[in-house]
mmCIF file of C-alpha atoms in Angstrom:
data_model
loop_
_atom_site.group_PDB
_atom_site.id
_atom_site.type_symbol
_atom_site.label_atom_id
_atom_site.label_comp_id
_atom_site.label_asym_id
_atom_site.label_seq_id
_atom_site.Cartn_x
_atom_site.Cartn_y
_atom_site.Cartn_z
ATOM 1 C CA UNK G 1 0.000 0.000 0.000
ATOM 2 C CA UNK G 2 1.454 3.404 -1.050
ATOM 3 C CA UNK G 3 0.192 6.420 0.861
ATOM 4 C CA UNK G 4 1.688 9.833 -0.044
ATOM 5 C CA UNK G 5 1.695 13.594 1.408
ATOM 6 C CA UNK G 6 2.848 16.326 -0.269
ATOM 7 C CA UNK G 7 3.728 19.450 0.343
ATOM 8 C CA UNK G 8 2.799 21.460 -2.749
ATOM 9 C CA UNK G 9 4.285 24.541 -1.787
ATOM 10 C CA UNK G 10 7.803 23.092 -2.084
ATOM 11 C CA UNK G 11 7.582 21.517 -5.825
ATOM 12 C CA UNK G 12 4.928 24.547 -6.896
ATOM 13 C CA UNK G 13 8.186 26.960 -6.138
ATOM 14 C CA UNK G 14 10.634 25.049 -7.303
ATOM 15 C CA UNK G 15 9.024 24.592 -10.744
ATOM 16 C CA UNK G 16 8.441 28.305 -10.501
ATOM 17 C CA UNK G 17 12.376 29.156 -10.473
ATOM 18 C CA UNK G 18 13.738 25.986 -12.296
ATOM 19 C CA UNK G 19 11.925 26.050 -15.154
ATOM 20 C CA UNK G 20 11.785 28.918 -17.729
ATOM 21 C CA UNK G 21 8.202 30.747 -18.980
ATOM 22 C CA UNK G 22 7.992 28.779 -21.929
ATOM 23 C CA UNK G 23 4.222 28.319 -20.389
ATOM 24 C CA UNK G 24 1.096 31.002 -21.195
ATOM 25 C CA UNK G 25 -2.491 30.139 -19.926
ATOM 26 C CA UNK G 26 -5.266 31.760 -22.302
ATOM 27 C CA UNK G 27 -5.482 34.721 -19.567
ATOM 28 C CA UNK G 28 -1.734 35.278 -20.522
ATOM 29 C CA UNK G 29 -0.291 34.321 -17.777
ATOM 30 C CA UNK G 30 3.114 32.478 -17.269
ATOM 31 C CA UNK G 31 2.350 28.747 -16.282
ATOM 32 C CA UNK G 32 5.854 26.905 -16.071
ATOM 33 C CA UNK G 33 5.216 26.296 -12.025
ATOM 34 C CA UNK G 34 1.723 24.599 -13.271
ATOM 35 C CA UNK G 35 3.674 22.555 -16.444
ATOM 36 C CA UNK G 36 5.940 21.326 -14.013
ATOM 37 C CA UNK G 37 3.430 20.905 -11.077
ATOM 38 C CA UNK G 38 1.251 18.964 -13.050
ATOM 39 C CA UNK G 39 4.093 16.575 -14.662
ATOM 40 C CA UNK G 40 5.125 15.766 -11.278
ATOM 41 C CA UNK G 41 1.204 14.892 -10.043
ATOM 42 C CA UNK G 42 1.029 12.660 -12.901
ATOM 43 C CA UNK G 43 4.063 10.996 -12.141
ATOM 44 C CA UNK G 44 2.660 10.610 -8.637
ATOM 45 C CA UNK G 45 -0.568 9.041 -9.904
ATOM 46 C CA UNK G 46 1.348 7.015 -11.701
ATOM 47 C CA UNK G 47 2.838 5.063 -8.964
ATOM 48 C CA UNK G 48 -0.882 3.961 -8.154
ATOM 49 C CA UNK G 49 -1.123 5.011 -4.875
ATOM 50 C CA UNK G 50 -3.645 3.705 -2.296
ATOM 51 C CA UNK G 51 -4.426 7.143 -0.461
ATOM 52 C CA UNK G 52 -2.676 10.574 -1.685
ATOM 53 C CA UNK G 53 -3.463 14.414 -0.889
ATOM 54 C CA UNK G 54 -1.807 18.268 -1.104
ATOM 55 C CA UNK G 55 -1.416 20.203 1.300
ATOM 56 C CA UNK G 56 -1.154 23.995 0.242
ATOM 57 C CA UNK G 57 -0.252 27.376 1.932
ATOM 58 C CA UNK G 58 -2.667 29.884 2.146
ATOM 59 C CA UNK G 59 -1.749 31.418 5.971
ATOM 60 C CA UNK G 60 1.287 33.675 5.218
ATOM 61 C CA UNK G 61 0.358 36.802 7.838
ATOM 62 C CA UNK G 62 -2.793 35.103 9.221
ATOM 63 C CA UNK G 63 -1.909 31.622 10.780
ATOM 64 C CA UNK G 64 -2.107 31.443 14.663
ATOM 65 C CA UNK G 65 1.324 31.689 14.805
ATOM 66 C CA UNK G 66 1.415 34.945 13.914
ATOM 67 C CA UNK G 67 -0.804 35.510 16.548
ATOM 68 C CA UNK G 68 1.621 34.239 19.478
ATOM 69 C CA UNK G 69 5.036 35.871 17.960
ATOM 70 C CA UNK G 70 4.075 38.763 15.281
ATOM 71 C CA UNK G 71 7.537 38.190 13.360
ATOM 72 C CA UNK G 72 6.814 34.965 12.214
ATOM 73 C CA UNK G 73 7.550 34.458 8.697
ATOM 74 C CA UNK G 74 7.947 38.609 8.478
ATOM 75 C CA UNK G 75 10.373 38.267 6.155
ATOM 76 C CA UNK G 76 8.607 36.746 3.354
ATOM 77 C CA UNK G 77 6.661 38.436 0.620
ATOM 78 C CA UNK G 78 3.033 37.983 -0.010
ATOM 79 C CA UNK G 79 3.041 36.233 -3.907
ATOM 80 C CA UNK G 80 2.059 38.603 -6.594
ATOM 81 C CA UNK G 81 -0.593 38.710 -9.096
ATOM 82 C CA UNK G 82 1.250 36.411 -11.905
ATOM 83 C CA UNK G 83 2.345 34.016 -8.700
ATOM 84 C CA UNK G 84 -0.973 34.099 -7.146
ATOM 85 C CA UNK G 85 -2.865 32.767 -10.369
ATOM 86 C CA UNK G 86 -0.119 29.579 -10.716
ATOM 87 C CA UNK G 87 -0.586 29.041 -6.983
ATOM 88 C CA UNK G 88 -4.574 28.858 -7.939
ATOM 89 C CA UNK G 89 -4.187 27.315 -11.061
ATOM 90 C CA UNK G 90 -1.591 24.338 -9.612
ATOM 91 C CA UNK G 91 -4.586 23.774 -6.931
ATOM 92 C CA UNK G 92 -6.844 23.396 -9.927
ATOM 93 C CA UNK G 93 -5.068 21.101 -11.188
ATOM 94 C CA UNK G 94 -4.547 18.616 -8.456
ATOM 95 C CA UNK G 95 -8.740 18.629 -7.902
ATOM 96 C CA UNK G 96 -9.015 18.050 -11.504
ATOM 97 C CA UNK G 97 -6.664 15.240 -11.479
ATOM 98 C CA UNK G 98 -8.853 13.523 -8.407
ATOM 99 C CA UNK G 99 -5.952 14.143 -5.666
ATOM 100 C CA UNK G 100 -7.930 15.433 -2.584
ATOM 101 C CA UNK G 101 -5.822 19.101 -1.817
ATOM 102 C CA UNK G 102 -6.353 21.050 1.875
ATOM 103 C CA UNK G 103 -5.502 24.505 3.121
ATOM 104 C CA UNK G 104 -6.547 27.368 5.547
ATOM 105 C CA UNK G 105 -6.096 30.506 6.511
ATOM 106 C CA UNK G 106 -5.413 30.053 9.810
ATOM 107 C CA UNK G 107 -2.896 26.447 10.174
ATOM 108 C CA UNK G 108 0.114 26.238 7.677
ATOM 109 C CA UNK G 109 0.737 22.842 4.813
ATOM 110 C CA UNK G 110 2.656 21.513 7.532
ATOM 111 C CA UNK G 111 -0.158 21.349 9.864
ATOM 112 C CA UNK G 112 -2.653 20.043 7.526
ATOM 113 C CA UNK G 113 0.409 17.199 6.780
ATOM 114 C CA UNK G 114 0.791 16.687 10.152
ATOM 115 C CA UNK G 115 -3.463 16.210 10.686
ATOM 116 C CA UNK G 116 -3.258 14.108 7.376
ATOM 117 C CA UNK G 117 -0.386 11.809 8.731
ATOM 118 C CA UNK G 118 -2.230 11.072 12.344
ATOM 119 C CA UNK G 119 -5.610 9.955 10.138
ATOM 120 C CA UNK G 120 -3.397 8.115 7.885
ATOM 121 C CA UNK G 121 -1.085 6.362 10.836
ATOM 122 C CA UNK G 122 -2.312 2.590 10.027
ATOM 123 C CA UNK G 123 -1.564 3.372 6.292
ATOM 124 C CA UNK G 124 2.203 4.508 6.663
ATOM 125 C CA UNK G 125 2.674 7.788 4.370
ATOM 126 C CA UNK G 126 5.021 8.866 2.919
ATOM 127 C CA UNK G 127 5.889 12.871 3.105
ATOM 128 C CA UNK G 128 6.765 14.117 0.133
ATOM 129 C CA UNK G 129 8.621 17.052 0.796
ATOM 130 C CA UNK G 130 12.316 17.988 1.414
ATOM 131 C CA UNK G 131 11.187 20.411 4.447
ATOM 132 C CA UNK G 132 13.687 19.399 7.781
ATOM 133 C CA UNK G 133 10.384 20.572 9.805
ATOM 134 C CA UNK G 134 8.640 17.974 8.799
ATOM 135 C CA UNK G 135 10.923 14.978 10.411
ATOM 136 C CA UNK G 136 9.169 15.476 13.605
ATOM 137 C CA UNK G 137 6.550 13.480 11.457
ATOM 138 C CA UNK G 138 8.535 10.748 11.497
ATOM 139 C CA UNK G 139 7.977 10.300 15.256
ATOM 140 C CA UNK G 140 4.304 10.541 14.385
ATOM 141 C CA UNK G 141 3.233 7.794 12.113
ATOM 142 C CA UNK G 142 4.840 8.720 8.228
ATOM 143 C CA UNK G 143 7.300 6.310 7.419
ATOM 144 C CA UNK G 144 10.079 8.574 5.486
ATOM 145 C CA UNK G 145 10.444 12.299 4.096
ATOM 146 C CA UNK G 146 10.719 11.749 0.333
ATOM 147 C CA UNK G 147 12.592 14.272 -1.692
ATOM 148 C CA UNK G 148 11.259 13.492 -5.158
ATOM 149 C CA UNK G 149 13.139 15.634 -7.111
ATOM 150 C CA UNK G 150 16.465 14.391 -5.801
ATOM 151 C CA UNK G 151 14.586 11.244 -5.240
ATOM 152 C CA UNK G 152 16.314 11.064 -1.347
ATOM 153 C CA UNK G 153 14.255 9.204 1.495
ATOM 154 C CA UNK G 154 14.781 10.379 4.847
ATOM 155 C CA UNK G 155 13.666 7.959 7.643
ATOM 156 C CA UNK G 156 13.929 7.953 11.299
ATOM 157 C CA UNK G 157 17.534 6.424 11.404
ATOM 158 C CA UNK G 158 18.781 8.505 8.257
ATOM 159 C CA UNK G 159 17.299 12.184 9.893
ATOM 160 C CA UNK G 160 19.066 11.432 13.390
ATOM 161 C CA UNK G 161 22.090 10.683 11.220
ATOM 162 C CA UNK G 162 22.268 14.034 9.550
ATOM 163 C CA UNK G 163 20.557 16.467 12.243
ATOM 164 C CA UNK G 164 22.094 14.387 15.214
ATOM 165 C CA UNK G 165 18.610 14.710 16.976
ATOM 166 C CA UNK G 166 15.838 12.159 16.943
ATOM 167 C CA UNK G 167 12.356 13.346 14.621
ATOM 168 C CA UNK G 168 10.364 14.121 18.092
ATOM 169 C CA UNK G 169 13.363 16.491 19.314
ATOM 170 C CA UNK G 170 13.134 18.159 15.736
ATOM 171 C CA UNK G 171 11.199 21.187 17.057
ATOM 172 C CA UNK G 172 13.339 21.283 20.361
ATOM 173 C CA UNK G 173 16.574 21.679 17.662
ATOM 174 C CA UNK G 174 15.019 24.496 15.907
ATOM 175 C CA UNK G 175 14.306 26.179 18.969
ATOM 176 C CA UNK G 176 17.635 26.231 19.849
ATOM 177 C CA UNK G 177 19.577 26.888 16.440
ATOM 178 C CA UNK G 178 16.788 28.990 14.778
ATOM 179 C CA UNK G 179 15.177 28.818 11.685
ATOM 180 C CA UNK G 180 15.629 31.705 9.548
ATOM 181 C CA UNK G 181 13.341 30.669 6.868
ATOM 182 C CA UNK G 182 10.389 30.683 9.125
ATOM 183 C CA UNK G 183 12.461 34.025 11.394
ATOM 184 C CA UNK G 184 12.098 31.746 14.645
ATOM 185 C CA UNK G 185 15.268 33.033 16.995
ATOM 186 C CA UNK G 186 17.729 30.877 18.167
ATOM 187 C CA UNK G 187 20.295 30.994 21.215
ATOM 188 C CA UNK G 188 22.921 33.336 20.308
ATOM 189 C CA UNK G 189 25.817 31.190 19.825
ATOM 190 C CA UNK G 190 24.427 28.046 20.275
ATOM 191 C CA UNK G 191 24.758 25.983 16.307
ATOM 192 C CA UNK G 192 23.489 22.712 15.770
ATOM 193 C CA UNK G 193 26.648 20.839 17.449
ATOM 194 C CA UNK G 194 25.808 22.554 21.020
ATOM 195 C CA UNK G 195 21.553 21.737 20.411
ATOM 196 C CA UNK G 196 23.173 18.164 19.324
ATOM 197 C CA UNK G 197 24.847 17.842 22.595
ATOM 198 C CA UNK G 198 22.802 19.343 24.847
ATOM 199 C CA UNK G 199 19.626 17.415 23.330
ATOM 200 C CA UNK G 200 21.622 14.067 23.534
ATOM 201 C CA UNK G 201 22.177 14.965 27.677
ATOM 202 C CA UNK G 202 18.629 16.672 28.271
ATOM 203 C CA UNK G 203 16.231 15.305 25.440
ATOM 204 C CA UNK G 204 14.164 18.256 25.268
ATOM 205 C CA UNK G 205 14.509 22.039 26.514
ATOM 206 C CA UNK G 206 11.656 21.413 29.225
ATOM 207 C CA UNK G 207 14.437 19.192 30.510
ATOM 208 C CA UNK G 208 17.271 21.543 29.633
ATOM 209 C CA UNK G 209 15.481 24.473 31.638
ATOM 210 C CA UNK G 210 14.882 22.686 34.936
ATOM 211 C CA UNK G 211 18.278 21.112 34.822
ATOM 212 C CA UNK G 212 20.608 23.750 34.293
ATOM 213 C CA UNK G 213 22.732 23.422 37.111
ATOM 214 C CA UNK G 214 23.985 20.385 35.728
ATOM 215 C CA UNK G 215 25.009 22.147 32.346
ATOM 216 C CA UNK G 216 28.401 23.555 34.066
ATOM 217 C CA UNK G 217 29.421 20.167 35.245
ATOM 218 C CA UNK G 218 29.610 18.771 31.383
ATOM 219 C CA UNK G 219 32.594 19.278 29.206
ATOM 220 C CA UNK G 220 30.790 21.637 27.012
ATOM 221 C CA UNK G 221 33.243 24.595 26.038
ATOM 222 C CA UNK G 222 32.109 28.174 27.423
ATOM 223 C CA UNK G 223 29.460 26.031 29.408
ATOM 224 C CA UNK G 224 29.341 28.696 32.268
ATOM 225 C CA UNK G 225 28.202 31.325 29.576
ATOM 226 C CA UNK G 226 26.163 28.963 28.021
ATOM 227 C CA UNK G 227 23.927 28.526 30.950
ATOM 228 C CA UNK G 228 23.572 32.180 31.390
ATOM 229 C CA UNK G 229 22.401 32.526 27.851
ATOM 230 C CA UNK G 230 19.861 29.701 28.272
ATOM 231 C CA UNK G 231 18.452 31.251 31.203
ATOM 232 C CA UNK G 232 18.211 35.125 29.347
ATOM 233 C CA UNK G 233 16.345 33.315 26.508
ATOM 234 C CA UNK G 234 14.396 30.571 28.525
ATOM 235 C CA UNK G 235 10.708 32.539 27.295
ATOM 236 C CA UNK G 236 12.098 32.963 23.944
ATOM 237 C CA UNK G 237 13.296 29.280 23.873
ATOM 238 C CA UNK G 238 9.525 27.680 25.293
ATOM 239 C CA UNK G 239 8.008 30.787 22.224
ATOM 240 C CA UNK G 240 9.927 29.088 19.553
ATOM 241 C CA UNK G 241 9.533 25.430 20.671
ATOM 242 C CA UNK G 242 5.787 26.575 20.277
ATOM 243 C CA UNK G 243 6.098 27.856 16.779
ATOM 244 C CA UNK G 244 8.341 24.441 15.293
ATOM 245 C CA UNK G 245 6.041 22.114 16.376
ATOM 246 C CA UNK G 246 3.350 21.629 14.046
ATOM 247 C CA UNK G 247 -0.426 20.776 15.116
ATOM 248 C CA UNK G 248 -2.170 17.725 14.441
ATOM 249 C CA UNK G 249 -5.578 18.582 15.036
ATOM 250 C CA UNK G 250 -6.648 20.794 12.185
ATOM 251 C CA UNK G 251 -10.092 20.724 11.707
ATOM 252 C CA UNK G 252 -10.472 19.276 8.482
ATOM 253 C CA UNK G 253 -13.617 17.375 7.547
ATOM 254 C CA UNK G 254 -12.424 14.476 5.777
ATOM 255 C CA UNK G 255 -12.999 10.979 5.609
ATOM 256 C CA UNK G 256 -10.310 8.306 4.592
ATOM 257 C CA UNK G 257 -12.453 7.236 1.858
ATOM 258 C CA UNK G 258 -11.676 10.832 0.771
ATOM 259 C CA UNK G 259 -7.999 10.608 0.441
ATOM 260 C CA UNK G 260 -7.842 7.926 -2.038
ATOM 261 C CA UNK G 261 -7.221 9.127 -5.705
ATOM 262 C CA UNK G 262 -10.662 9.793 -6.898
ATOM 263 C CA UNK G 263 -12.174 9.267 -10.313
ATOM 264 C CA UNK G 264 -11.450 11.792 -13.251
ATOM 265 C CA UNK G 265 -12.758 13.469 -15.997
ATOM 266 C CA UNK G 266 -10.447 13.118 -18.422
ATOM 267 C CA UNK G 267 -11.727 15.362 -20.516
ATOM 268 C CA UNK G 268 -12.335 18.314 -18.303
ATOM 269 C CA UNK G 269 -8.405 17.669 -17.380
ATOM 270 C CA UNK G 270 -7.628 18.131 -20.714
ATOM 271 C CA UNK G 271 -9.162 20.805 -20.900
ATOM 272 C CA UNK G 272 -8.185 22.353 -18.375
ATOM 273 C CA UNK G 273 -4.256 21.754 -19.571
ATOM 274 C CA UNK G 274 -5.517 23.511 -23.011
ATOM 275 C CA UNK G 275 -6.638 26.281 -20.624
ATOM 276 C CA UNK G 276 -2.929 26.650 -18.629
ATOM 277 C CA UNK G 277 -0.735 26.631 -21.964
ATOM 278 C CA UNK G 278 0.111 23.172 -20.586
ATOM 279 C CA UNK G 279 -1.656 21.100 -23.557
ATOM 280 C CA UNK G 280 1.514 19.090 -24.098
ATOM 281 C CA UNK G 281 0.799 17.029 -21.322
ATOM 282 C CA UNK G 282 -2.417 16.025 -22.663
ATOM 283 C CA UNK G 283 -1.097 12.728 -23.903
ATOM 284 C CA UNK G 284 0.188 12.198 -20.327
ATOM 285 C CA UNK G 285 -3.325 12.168 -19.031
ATOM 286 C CA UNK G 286 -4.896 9.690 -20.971
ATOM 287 C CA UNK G 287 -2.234 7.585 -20.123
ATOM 288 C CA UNK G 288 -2.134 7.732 -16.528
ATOM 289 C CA UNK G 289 -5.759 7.384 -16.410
ATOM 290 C CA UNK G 290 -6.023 4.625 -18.891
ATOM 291 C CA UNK G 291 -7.621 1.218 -17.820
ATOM 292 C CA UNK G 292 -6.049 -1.865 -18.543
ATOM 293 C CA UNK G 293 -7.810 -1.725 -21.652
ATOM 294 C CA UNK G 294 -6.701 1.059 -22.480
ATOM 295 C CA UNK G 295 -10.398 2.636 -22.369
ATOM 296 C CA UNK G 296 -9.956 6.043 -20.738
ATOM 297 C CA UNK G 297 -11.455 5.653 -16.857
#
């Protein structure tokens, strides 16, 4: 049984700034984010999985977060017109093509991914996504990030290897290091050896906080300084903690039934290609959703 999760967001932008506008939709918009988009959805269905969905961002300035620590994602731009209509348009596409696709104002793709992964525990997803956020996932029922593009699995054993952390200490790391992509503060001068070794000794920073007298007896360099750091940052440390981990109770109304690929129109999908510029895929279609036959389904 294959059971996949993806995070659009990451293969909608890097379509968007791999490929080149060789793309137009009738509206005259550039579509290269939806070509690509698409191509990869296909190749997706292809693989005849047993339950798949999309996960897409639509909270940037309005997700809870935001709410609890204003700066959150500050430094990213709202998308543009021409952005905004591939963003749409990529959506479109994945409905079109039967793959059941989630977002909200209010949680973030990685929320909805982690809600999707608890309903879909027994069936062992797979994340598609190359996002180090989402290995704390892996302490929570998906079986392995999957990379697609570089076609890289991550799993339990492999993320530990590279981040030195176990998935469930994932948003205690970030905490400590930062995460500039999402403008979550770290601990100045604490980098990801320090969070390794002070997460193998404490396991979490709820630990870490009510334990610090125990910090200066380990041979940690500057670990006198270190502990007076921890304790200036200790409410910026529990804020951050907050905004890494992701929630897994998003209130989506959906049924497992619902996340299994669901019949298409294979004519309306066509169509729909004609309408983004991307008619060259059209052929792709009617093979993917061929029967065995070869009677279009």
């Amino acid at each position: 049984m294959k059971s996949y999760l993806i995070d659009a967001s990451v293969y909608i932008f890097r379509y968007y700034f791999a490929l080149p506008p060789n793309w137009q939709s009738r509206s005259g918009y550039a579509t290269e984010a939806v070509y690509g988009f698409t191509n990869f959805l296909l190749d997706m269905l292809a693989r005849q999985p047993s339950y798949i969905a999309c996960a897409f961002d639509e909270s940037l300035g309005s997700c809870f977060r935001n709410e609890i620590y204003p700066d959150y994602k500050c430094s990213r731009a709202l998308p543009d017109e021409a952005l905004a209509f591939q963003l749409a348009a990529c959506r479109e596409m994945a409905e079109v093509l039967g793959i059941a696709s989630f977002s909200s104002e209010r949680y973030e793709a990685d929320d909805i991914l982690a809600t999707l992964t608890r309903k879909l525990r027994r069936q062992a997803p797979v994340v598609v996504s190359r996002d180090k956020d989402l290995g704390q996932l892996l302490a929570r029922g998906a079986v392995s990030l999957w990379d697609f593009a570089g076609d890289r699995h991550l799993d339990s054993g492999a993320l530990e290897a590279k981040f030195g952390v176990r998935p469930e200490q994932i948003p205690d790391y970030l905490a400590l290091v930062g995460d500039t992509s999402d403008d979550i503060p770290g601990i100045p001068g604490v980098g990801p050896k320090t969070a390794e070794r002070l997460l193998e000794t404490f396991d979490s920073i709820e630990t870490l906080l009510t334990q610090l007298d125990t910090l200066v007896t380990l041979p940690i360099r500057g670990a006198k300084g270190l502990v007076a750091r921890i304790e200036e940052y200790a409410d910026q440390l529990r804020l951050a903690k907050r905004l890494a981990s992701l929630e897994e109770r998003v209130p989506l109304d959906v049924k497992l039934a619902d996340l299994r690929p669901q019949p298409v129109d294979v004519y309306l999908a066509r169509a729909l290609a004609e309408e983004f510029g991307i008619g060259g895929l059209s052929k792709k279609i009617e093979r993917t959703f061929a029967g065995a036959d070869g009677e279009l389904t």
